[in-house]
Amino acid sequence: MDRIVIRGGRPLNGTIPISGAKNAALPLMTAALLSDGPLVLENAPDLADIATMRALLEQHGLSVEHDKATRRLTLSGAATSLEAPYDIVRKMRASVLVMGPLVARFGEARVSLPGGCAIGTRPVDLHIKGLEQMGAVFDLEGGYMHAKAPPGGLRGARIIFPQVSVGATENLLMAATLADGVTELVNAAQEPEIGDLAMCLMRMGARIEGIGTAKLTVEGVKRLGGATHPVIPDRIEAGTFACAAAITGGSVKLEGARLVDLGAVARVLRDAGVDVAERHDGLQVTRLNGLHGTDVMTEPFPGFATDMQAQFMALMCVADGAAMITETIFENRFMHVPELMRMGARIKYHGQSAIVRGVPKLSGAPVMATDLRASVSLILAGLAAQGETIVNRVYHLDRGYEAVERKLAAVGAQIERVGG
């Protein structure tokens, strides 16, 4: 099993290209089920989760070609299977996003329940309730959700989300594009990835208003066509590398990153003593005189992203003073804390809050990744630590970061991947 070996203490300087966003590319890929296509996605990242979604869509009967040299994904064809099996869905929760498109276009879907994951349960009840409001009937048995549309297909409805849900917003947005009548999604998630999905759907012929707001209005159409659409840059990768520049005392240009996509992450970094400057082709991130302990609470966009919590905690481990970090989105998302403490971090946590008291230095140590964002937080800590850090179970990392060790090495990090 591969490991990442880091010898810390080197400031990062240079340019890091930001890849296409994983969390945008996955729902965009499922949108191909709404049309015979072809749907061409440009700037598609090369990640394990992309390969998993490709396997699922090919299992449904689509043709998927990924030209990694040109970063183009081409998806075409109609589904011949309406079942998303457990063996694939269990690997990646985003697999549930095939449900809305399948029910909307083909009138039926049988999708495995995804179950829990390392960072806590993420129920699909809002997906089910929303489709039920559009007329679908569900039968839950044998670990599968079997959904059927009414005669004549799904109907437009006014759906009010009791809490913000990115996945449910994406699933119901796609379903609404082919529903009969008008659908309103109220208290919809506002993440940039949802706006990207909506823009792609409009290129395919959908009629959507309210993009970027908490109320999306969709007028259903009879059919959607093919389109070519560029995947937005990955704001979480950009935020992660911003923390890498800050934790090492360096200055890094994040090529292609967009300030508007960072939301509260940019503000919090600035409060902590990090300059985040917009350039015509990206962001320049520079640590100023020192890092300051800064409190943060995760919230739906434009609040501080839960997917940046672990990385910011690593940064606060070497800041002056103390920081309170509160996780409001997922339970069990502090599993990186014991590993950071192995490296000398001073952290006390209870429930959903953690107090981080900065230390002058961290020490390299063998550590183990527990999930995607936890794994990269340990790499950040290793970049700042004295001595050697070995991060085990890096297969988590490959789900969401493309060639992270090569990108960091190119700006001065002493980092390498070692085979198990």
Short mmCIF file of C-alpha atoms in Angstrom, two decimals:
data_model
loop_
_atom_site.label_atom_id
_atom_site.label_comp_id
_atom_site.label_asym_id
_atom_site.label_seq_id
_atom_site.Cartn_x
_atom_site.Cartn_y
_atom_site.Cartn_z
CA MET A 1 0.00 0.00 0.00
CA ASP A 2 1.40 3.41 -0.98
CA ARG A 3 2.62 5.93 1.57
CA ILE A 4 3.53 9.60 1.35
CA VAL A 5 6.90 10.52 2.88
CA ILE A 6 7.53 14.18 3.76
CA ARG A 7 10.57 15.95 5.16
CA GLY A 8 9.24 19.24 6.40
CA GLY A 9 10.55 22.72 7.03
CA ARG A 10 10.74 24.06 3.48
CA PRO A 11 8.77 27.17 2.44
CA LEU A 12 6.73 26.62 -0.72
CA ASN A 13 7.22 29.05 -3.58
CA GLY A 14 6.05 28.86 -7.18
CA THR A 15 2.90 28.03 -9.12
CA ILE A 16 0.42 25.20 -8.59
CA PRO A 17 -2.21 24.51 -11.30
CA ILE A 18 -5.66 23.87 -9.84
CA SER A 19 -7.50 20.89 -11.32
CA GLY A 20 -11.16 20.64 -12.21
CA ALA A 21 -13.45 20.21 -9.21
CA LYS A 22 -14.25 16.64 -8.20
CA ASN A 23 -17.48 17.77 -6.51
CA ALA A 24 -18.57 19.45 -9.74
CA ALA A 25 -17.47 16.74 -12.15
CA LEU A 26 -19.37 13.92 -10.43
CA PRO A 27 -22.89 15.41 -10.74
CA LEU A 28 -22.03 16.68 -14.22
CA MET A 29 -21.25 13.11 -15.24
CA THR A 30 -24.62 11.87 -13.97
CA ALA A 31 -26.34 14.63 -15.98
CA ALA A 32 -25.37 12.62 -19.08
CA LEU A 33 -28.19 10.21 -18.15
CA LEU A 34 -30.68 12.95 -19.05
CA SER A 35 -29.73 12.91 -22.74
CA ASP A 36 -28.33 10.68 -25.47
CA GLY A 37 -25.60 13.32 -25.60
CA PRO A 38 -22.85 13.49 -26.27
CA LEU A 39 -21.96 15.46 -23.16
CA VAL A 40 -18.34 16.62 -23.28
CA LEU A 41 -16.78 17.79 -20.01
CA GLU A 42 -13.58 19.79 -20.32
CA ASN A 43 -11.03 20.24 -17.50
CA ALA A 44 -12.05 16.88 -16.00
CA PRO A 45 -9.75 15.72 -13.18
CA ASP A 46 -8.07 12.32 -13.10
CA LEU A 47 -9.22 10.91 -9.74
CA ALA A 48 -10.31 7.63 -8.22
CA ASP A 49 -13.84 8.97 -7.66
CA ILE A 50 -14.09 9.91 -11.35
CA ALA A 51 -13.12 6.35 -12.27
CA THR A 52 -15.78 5.00 -9.88
CA MET A 53 -18.48 7.19 -11.42
CA ARG A 54 -17.33 6.15 -14.88
CA ALA A 55 -17.71 2.48 -13.90
CA LEU A 56 -21.22 3.16 -12.58
CA LEU A 57 -22.34 5.00 -15.72
CA GLU A 58 -20.86 2.31 -17.96
CA GLN A 59 -22.76 -0.24 -15.89
CA HIS A 60 -25.91 1.75 -16.71
CA GLY A 61 -25.04 1.41 -20.41
CA LEU A 62 -23.42 4.75 -21.23
CA SER A 63 -20.25 5.09 -23.23
CA VAL A 64 -17.62 7.04 -21.28
CA GLU A 65 -14.27 8.09 -22.76
CA HIS A 66 -11.71 9.91 -20.61
CA ASP A 67 -8.88 11.47 -22.59
CA LYS A 68 -6.50 12.28 -19.76
CA ALA A 69 -4.07 14.10 -22.04
CA THR A 70 -6.66 16.68 -23.08
CA ARG A 71 -8.66 16.38 -19.81
CA ARG A 72 -11.88 15.70 -21.71
CA LEU A 73 -14.63 13.33 -20.64
CA THR A 74 -17.09 12.34 -23.34
CA LEU A 75 -20.31 10.65 -22.25
CA SER A 76 -22.97 9.40 -24.67
CA GLY A 77 -25.76 6.89 -25.17
CA ALA A 78 -28.94 5.98 -23.32
CA ALA A 79 -29.13 3.88 -20.17
CA THR A 80 -29.84 0.20 -20.69
CA SER A 81 -29.78 -0.68 -16.98
CA LEU A 82 -31.72 1.26 -14.35
CA GLU A 83 -29.96 -0.30 -11.34
CA ALA A 84 -27.06 1.19 -9.39
CA PRO A 85 -25.62 -1.82 -7.54
CA TYR A 86 -24.31 -1.87 -3.99
CA ASP A 87 -20.79 -2.88 -5.00
CA ILE A 88 -20.31 0.46 -6.76
CA VAL A 89 -22.52 2.75 -4.64
CA ARG A 90 -20.77 1.71 -1.42
CA LYS A 91 -17.48 3.09 -2.78
CA MET A 92 -18.80 6.62 -3.29
CA ARG A 93 -21.90 8.34 -1.95
CA ALA A 94 -22.21 10.58 -5.03
CA SER A 95 -23.44 7.48 -6.86
CA VAL A 96 -26.92 8.23 -5.50
CA LEU A 97 -27.05 11.18 -7.93
CA VAL A 98 -28.06 8.81 -10.74
CA MET A 99 -31.48 8.41 -9.13
CA GLY A 100 -33.03 11.73 -10.15
CA PRO A 101 -31.94 11.58 -13.81
CA LEU A 102 -32.99 7.94 -14.21
CA VAL A 103 -36.46 8.45 -12.74
CA ALA A 104 -36.96 11.67 -14.72
CA ARG A 105 -35.98 10.23 -18.08
CA PHE A 106 -36.80 6.54 -17.86
CA GLY A 107 -39.51 6.56 -15.19
CA GLU A 108 -37.73 4.15 -12.88
CA ALA A 109 -34.52 3.59 -10.88
CA ARG A 110 -33.24 1.00 -8.45
CA VAL A 111 -30.38 2.45 -6.43
CA SER A 112 -28.56 0.90 -3.51
CA LEU A 113 -28.75 2.76 -0.21
CA PRO A 114 -25.25 4.18 0.31
CA GLY A 115 -25.09 3.58 4.06
CA GLY A 116 -22.75 5.51 6.36
CA CYS A 117 -19.21 6.66 5.79
CA ALA A 118 -16.15 7.44 7.85
CA ILE A 119 -17.13 11.05 8.56
CA GLY A 120 -20.68 10.22 9.62
CA THR A 121 -24.06 9.31 8.21
CA ARG A 122 -25.41 11.31 5.29
CA PRO A 123 -29.03 10.25 4.86
CA VAL A 124 -30.87 10.37 1.55
CA ASP A 125 -34.30 11.13 2.97
CA LEU A 126 -34.40 14.59 1.36
CA HIS A 127 -33.73 13.03 -2.05
CA ILE A 128 -36.61 10.59 -1.53
CA LYS A 129 -39.08 13.12 -0.14
CA GLY A 130 -38.40 15.56 -2.96
CA LEU A 131 -38.97 12.95 -5.66
CA GLU A 132 -42.13 11.82 -3.85
CA GLN A 133 -43.42 15.40 -4.05
CA MET A 134 -42.85 15.16 -7.79
CA GLY A 135 -45.02 12.05 -7.92
CA ALA A 136 -42.49 9.21 -7.57
CA VAL A 137 -43.37 6.16 -5.51
CA PHE A 138 -40.64 4.43 -3.51
CA ASP A 139 -40.25 0.86 -2.34
CA LEU A 140 -37.36 0.32 0.09
CA GLU A 141 -36.32 -3.29 0.36
CA GLY A 142 -33.17 -5.38 0.38
CA GLY A 143 -30.98 -2.30 0.85
CA TYR A 144 -32.26 -0.67 -2.37
CA MET A 145 -34.42 2.34 -3.18
CA HIS A 146 -36.78 1.38 -5.99
CA ALA A 147 -38.39 4.52 -7.41
CA LYS A 148 -41.12 4.71 -10.04
CA ALA A 149 -42.49 7.83 -11.69
CA PRO A 150 -46.28 8.17 -12.16
CA PRO A 151 -47.85 7.64 -15.59
CA GLY A 152 -46.83 10.60 -17.70
CA GLY A 153 -43.61 11.15 -15.74
CA LEU A 154 -42.56 13.36 -12.86
CA ARG A 155 -44.54 16.51 -12.13
CA GLY A 156 -43.28 19.92 -11.11
CA ALA A 157 -43.60 20.73 -7.41
CA ARG A 158 -42.64 23.31 -4.80
CA ILE A 159 -40.02 21.63 -2.63
CA ILE A 160 -38.82 23.32 0.54
CA PHE A 161 -35.68 21.77 2.00
CA PRO A 162 -35.84 21.66 5.82
CA GLN A 163 -32.05 21.96 5.82
CA VAL A 164 -29.51 22.73 3.14
CA SER A 165 -28.41 19.63 1.22
CA VAL A 166 -25.99 19.76 -1.69
CA GLY A 167 -26.74 16.24 -2.91
CA ALA A 168 -30.51 16.57 -2.68
CA THR A 169 -30.40 19.93 -4.48
CA GLU A 170 -28.36 18.39 -7.30
CA ASN A 171 -30.54 15.28 -7.62
CA LEU A 172 -33.82 17.18 -7.66
CA LEU A 173 -32.47 19.91 -9.94
CA MET A 174 -31.62 17.28 -12.55
CA ALA A 175 -34.95 15.51 -12.11
CA ALA A 176 -36.85 18.80 -12.48
CA THR A 177 -35.38 19.53 -15.91
CA LEU A 178 -37.56 16.80 -17.49
CA ALA A 179 -40.56 17.05 -15.14
CA ASP A 180 -43.94 18.28 -16.40
CA GLY A 181 -44.45 21.84 -15.24
CA VAL A 182 -42.49 24.13 -12.95
CA THR A 183 -40.43 23.02 -9.98
CA GLU A 184 -39.28 25.36 -7.22
CA LEU A 185 -36.40 24.32 -4.97
CA VAL A 186 -36.52 26.52 -1.86
CA ASN A 187 -33.63 26.68 0.62
CA ALA A 188 -31.49 25.11 -2.08
CA ALA A 189 -27.76 24.74 -1.56
CA GLN A 190 -25.72 27.55 -3.14
CA GLU A 191 -22.33 25.88 -3.57
CA PRO A 192 -20.44 26.82 -6.76
CA GLU A 193 -20.68 23.21 -7.93
CA ILE A 194 -24.48 23.53 -8.07
CA GLY A 195 -24.24 26.67 -10.16
CA ASP A 196 -21.85 24.80 -12.45
CA LEU A 197 -24.33 21.92 -12.80
CA ALA A 198 -27.15 24.36 -13.57
CA MET A 199 -25.09 26.10 -16.27
CA CYS A 200 -24.30 22.75 -17.88
CA LEU A 201 -27.98 21.73 -17.79
CA MET A 202 -28.90 25.01 -19.48
CA ARG A 203 -26.36 24.31 -22.19
CA MET A 204 -28.19 21.01 -22.67
CA GLY A 205 -31.48 22.89 -23.07
CA ALA A 206 -32.85 23.14 -19.53
CA ARG A 207 -34.71 26.23 -18.32
CA ILE A 208 -33.45 27.32 -14.91
CA GLU A 209 -33.71 30.60 -13.02
CA GLY A 210 -32.16 31.69 -9.73
CA ILE A 211 -28.70 30.20 -10.25
CA GLY A 212 -26.48 31.10 -7.30
CA THR A 213 -29.42 31.80 -4.99
CA ALA A 214 -31.34 29.75 -2.43
CA LYS A 215 -34.35 29.46 -4.75
CA LEU A 216 -34.06 27.60 -8.03
CA THR A 217 -36.98 27.64 -10.47
CA VAL A 218 -36.99 24.99 -13.19
CA GLU A 219 -39.42 24.81 -16.09
CA GLY A 220 -39.42 21.25 -17.34
CA VAL A 221 -38.74 20.47 -21.00
CA LYS A 222 -39.49 17.38 -23.10
CA ARG A 223 -35.88 16.47 -23.79
CA LEU A 224 -32.31 17.62 -23.33
CA GLY A 225 -29.51 17.51 -25.88
CA GLY A 226 -25.74 17.24 -25.85
CA ALA A 227 -23.37 19.99 -24.81
CA THR A 228 -19.75 20.89 -24.13
CA HIS A 229 -19.06 22.28 -20.68
CA PRO A 230 -15.86 23.17 -18.73
CA VAL A 231 -15.67 21.89 -15.14
CA ILE A 232 -14.99 24.71 -12.67
CA PRO A 233 -11.67 24.76 -10.77
CA ASP A 234 -11.60 22.87 -7.49
CA ARG A 235 -12.11 25.37 -4.66
CA ILE A 236 -11.21 22.77 -2.02
CA GLU A 237 -7.93 21.94 -3.74
CA ALA A 238 -7.25 25.68 -3.99
CA GLY A 239 -8.00 26.18 -0.30
CA THR A 240 -5.82 23.21 0.59
CA PHE A 241 -2.80 24.55 -1.30
CA ALA A 242 -3.44 28.00 0.18
CA CYS A 243 -3.05 26.39 3.60
CA ALA A 244 0.11 24.65 2.36
CA ALA A 245 1.66 28.00 1.42
CA ALA A 246 0.61 29.48 4.75
CA ILE A 247 1.77 26.63 6.98
CA THR A 248 5.25 26.66 5.39
CA GLY A 249 5.65 30.44 5.35
CA GLY A 250 5.78 30.57 1.58
CA SER A 251 4.08 32.29 -1.35
CA VAL A 252 2.26 30.26 -3.99
CA LYS A 253 0.26 31.19 -7.07
CA LEU A 254 -2.83 29.02 -7.47
CA GLU A 255 -3.29 29.00 -11.23
CA GLY A 256 -6.94 28.97 -12.27
CA ALA A 257 -8.35 29.37 -8.76
CA ARG A 258 -11.22 31.83 -8.32
CA LEU A 259 -11.70 34.00 -5.24
CA VAL A 260 -15.49 33.97 -5.58
CA ASP A 261 -15.53 30.18 -5.13
CA LEU A 262 -13.70 30.22 -1.79
CA GLY A 263 -16.49 31.93 0.15
CA ALA A 264 -15.59 32.41 3.83
CA VAL A 265 -12.35 30.43 3.46
CA ALA A 266 -10.58 33.47 1.97
CA ARG A 267 -11.80 35.74 4.78
CA VAL A 268 -10.73 33.31 7.50
CA LEU A 269 -7.29 32.88 5.95
CA ARG A 270 -6.85 36.65 5.88
CA ASP A 271 -7.92 36.88 9.52
CA ALA A 272 -5.24 34.30 10.31
CA GLY A 273 -2.48 36.40 8.70
CA VAL A 274 -2.49 35.07 5.14
CA ASP A 275 -2.71 37.37 2.14
CA VAL A 276 -5.04 36.06 -0.57
CA ALA A 277 -4.75 38.29 -3.63
CA GLU A 278 -6.74 37.93 -6.83
CA ARG A 279 -4.78 37.81 -10.08
CA HIS A 280 -6.02 37.72 -13.66
CA ASP A 281 -5.23 34.01 -13.92
CA GLY A 282 -5.57 32.80 -10.33
CA LEU A 283 -4.78 33.65 -6.72
CA GLN A 284 -1.51 34.57 -5.02
CA VAL A 285 -1.35 33.27 -1.45
CA THR A 286 1.38 34.55 0.88
CA ARG A 287 1.88 34.22 4.60
CA LEU A 288 2.58 37.62 6.12
CA ASN A 289 4.37 38.19 9.43
CA GLY A 290 2.88 35.29 11.36
CA LEU A 291 -0.17 33.08 11.86
CA HIS A 292 -2.87 34.04 14.34
CA GLY A 293 -5.32 31.73 16.06
CA THR A 294 -8.70 32.23 14.36
CA ASP A 295 -12.04 30.69 15.27
CA VAL A 296 -14.07 29.02 12.56
CA MET A 297 -17.42 27.26 12.23
CA THR A 298 -18.31 25.14 9.22
CA GLU A 299 -21.46 26.20 7.38
CA PRO A 300 -23.10 25.76 3.98
CA PHE A 301 -21.69 27.99 1.22
CA PRO A 302 -20.83 30.85 1.31
CA GLY A 303 -19.82 29.89 4.85
CA PHE A 304 -16.64 28.02 5.73
CA ALA A 305 -16.60 24.68 3.90
CA THR A 306 -16.63 21.51 5.97
CA ASP A 307 -14.21 20.06 3.41
CA MET A 308 -11.64 22.67 4.55
CA GLN A 309 -11.99 22.08 8.30
CA ALA A 310 -9.19 19.51 8.68
CA GLN A 311 -6.75 21.56 6.59
CA PHE A 312 -7.44 24.74 8.57
CA MET A 313 -7.00 22.82 11.82
CA ALA A 314 -3.53 21.75 10.67
CA LEU A 315 -2.73 25.40 9.97
CA MET A 316 -3.92 26.46 13.42
CA CYS A 317 -1.63 23.89 15.02
CA VAL A 318 1.34 26.22 14.39
CA ALA A 319 -0.46 29.57 14.85
CA ASP A 320 0.05 32.00 17.72
CA GLY A 321 -2.69 31.73 20.32
CA ALA A 322 -5.75 29.52 20.26
CA ALA A 323 -8.51 28.72 17.80
CA MET A 324 -11.91 27.14 18.32
CA ILE A 325 -13.04 24.99 15.39
CA THR A 326 -16.68 23.91 15.32
CA GLU A 327 -18.01 21.33 12.88
CA THR A 328 -21.74 21.70 12.17
CA ILE A 329 -22.14 19.69 8.96
CA PHE A 330 -20.95 16.14 9.73
CA GLU A 331 -20.39 14.17 12.89
CA ASN A 332 -17.18 12.15 13.34
CA ARG A 333 -15.13 14.64 11.35
CA PHE A 334 -12.37 15.07 13.93
CA MET A 335 -10.69 11.74 13.28
CA HIS A 336 -7.52 13.52 12.18
CA VAL A 337 -7.10 15.04 15.65
CA PRO A 338 -5.33 12.06 17.31
CA GLU A 339 -2.94 11.86 14.35
CA LEU A 340 -2.11 15.57 14.53
CA MET A 341 -1.51 15.15 18.26
CA ARG A 342 1.02 12.41 17.48
CA MET A 343 2.97 15.14 15.73
CA GLY A 344 2.92 17.41 18.78
CA ALA A 345 -0.28 19.39 18.18
CA ARG A 346 -2.16 20.63 21.26
CA ILE A 347 -5.83 19.95 20.65
CA LYS A 348 -8.73 19.26 22.99
CA TYR A 349 -12.06 18.31 21.49
CA HIS A 350 -15.49 17.38 22.71
CA GLY A 351 -18.47 16.63 20.52
CA GLN A 352 -18.40 18.95 17.53
CA SER A 353 -15.89 21.52 18.81
CA ALA A 354 -12.11 21.53 19.15
CA ILE A 355 -9.73 23.98 20.83
CA VAL A 356 -6.36 24.21 19.08
CA ARG A 357 -3.48 25.89 20.90
CA GLY A 358 -0.63 26.60 18.56
CA VAL A 359 2.85 25.21 19.20
CA PRO A 360 6.20 26.55 17.96
CA LYS A 361 6.82 23.45 15.88
CA LEU A 362 5.43 20.05 14.98
CA SER A 363 7.51 16.89 14.84
CA GLY A 364 7.45 14.34 12.04
CA ALA A 365 5.86 10.99 12.86
CA PRO A 366 4.14 8.02 11.21
CA VAL A 367 0.43 8.83 10.89
CA MET A 368 -2.61 7.21 9.34
CA ALA A 369 -5.26 8.83 7.14
CA THR A 370 -8.92 8.12 7.93
CA ASP A 371 -10.68 9.98 5.12
CA LEU A 372 -9.99 12.23 2.16
CA ARG A 373 -9.63 15.61 3.87
CA ALA A 374 -7.98 14.13 6.98
CA SER A 375 -5.27 12.64 4.76
CA VAL A 376 -4.33 15.97 3.22
CA SER A 377 -4.38 17.71 6.62
CA LEU A 378 -1.64 15.30 7.72
CA ILE A 379 0.37 16.16 4.63
CA LEU A 380 0.05 19.86 5.50
CA ALA A 381 1.24 19.16 9.03
CA GLY A 382 4.14 17.16 7.62
CA LEU A 383 5.19 20.09 5.42
CA ALA A 384 5.62 22.23 8.54
CA ALA A 385 7.05 19.56 10.84
CA GLN A 386 10.67 18.98 11.74
CA GLY A 387 11.88 15.59 10.61
CA GLU A 388 10.15 12.91 8.57
CA THR A 389 6.41 12.31 8.38
CA ILE A 390 4.99 9.15 6.84
CA VAL A 391 1.30 9.26 5.88
CA ASN A 392 -0.23 5.80 5.53
CA ARG A 393 -3.47 4.75 3.76
CA VAL A 394 -3.15 7.45 1.11
CA TYR A 395 -5.72 5.76 -1.12
CA HIS A 396 -8.13 8.21 0.53
CA LEU A 397 -6.06 11.02 -0.96
CA ASP A 398 -6.37 9.71 -4.50
CA ARG A 399 -10.16 10.06 -4.37
CA GLY A 400 -10.00 13.85 -4.45
CA TYR A 401 -6.48 15.17 -5.09
CA GLU A 402 -4.75 14.81 -8.43
CA ALA A 403 -0.97 14.23 -8.20
CA VAL A 404 -0.73 16.11 -4.91
CA GLU A 405 2.83 14.99 -4.22
CA ARG A 406 4.01 16.12 -7.67
CA LYS A 407 2.31 19.49 -7.36
CA LEU A 408 3.85 20.11 -3.93
CA ALA A 409 7.29 18.91 -5.01
CA ALA A 410 7.20 21.35 -7.93
CA VAL A 411 7.02 24.30 -5.48
CA GLY A 412 9.76 23.12 -3.18
CA ALA A 413 8.33 20.46 -0.89
CA GLN A 414 10.46 17.42 -0.10
CA ILE A 415 7.74 14.86 -0.63
CA GLU A 416 7.44 11.54 -2.43
CA ARG A 417 5.10 8.62 -2.83
CA VAL A 418 6.57 5.29 -1.80
CA GLY A 419 5.07 1.94 -2.73
CA GLY A 420 3.97 -0.36 0.07
#
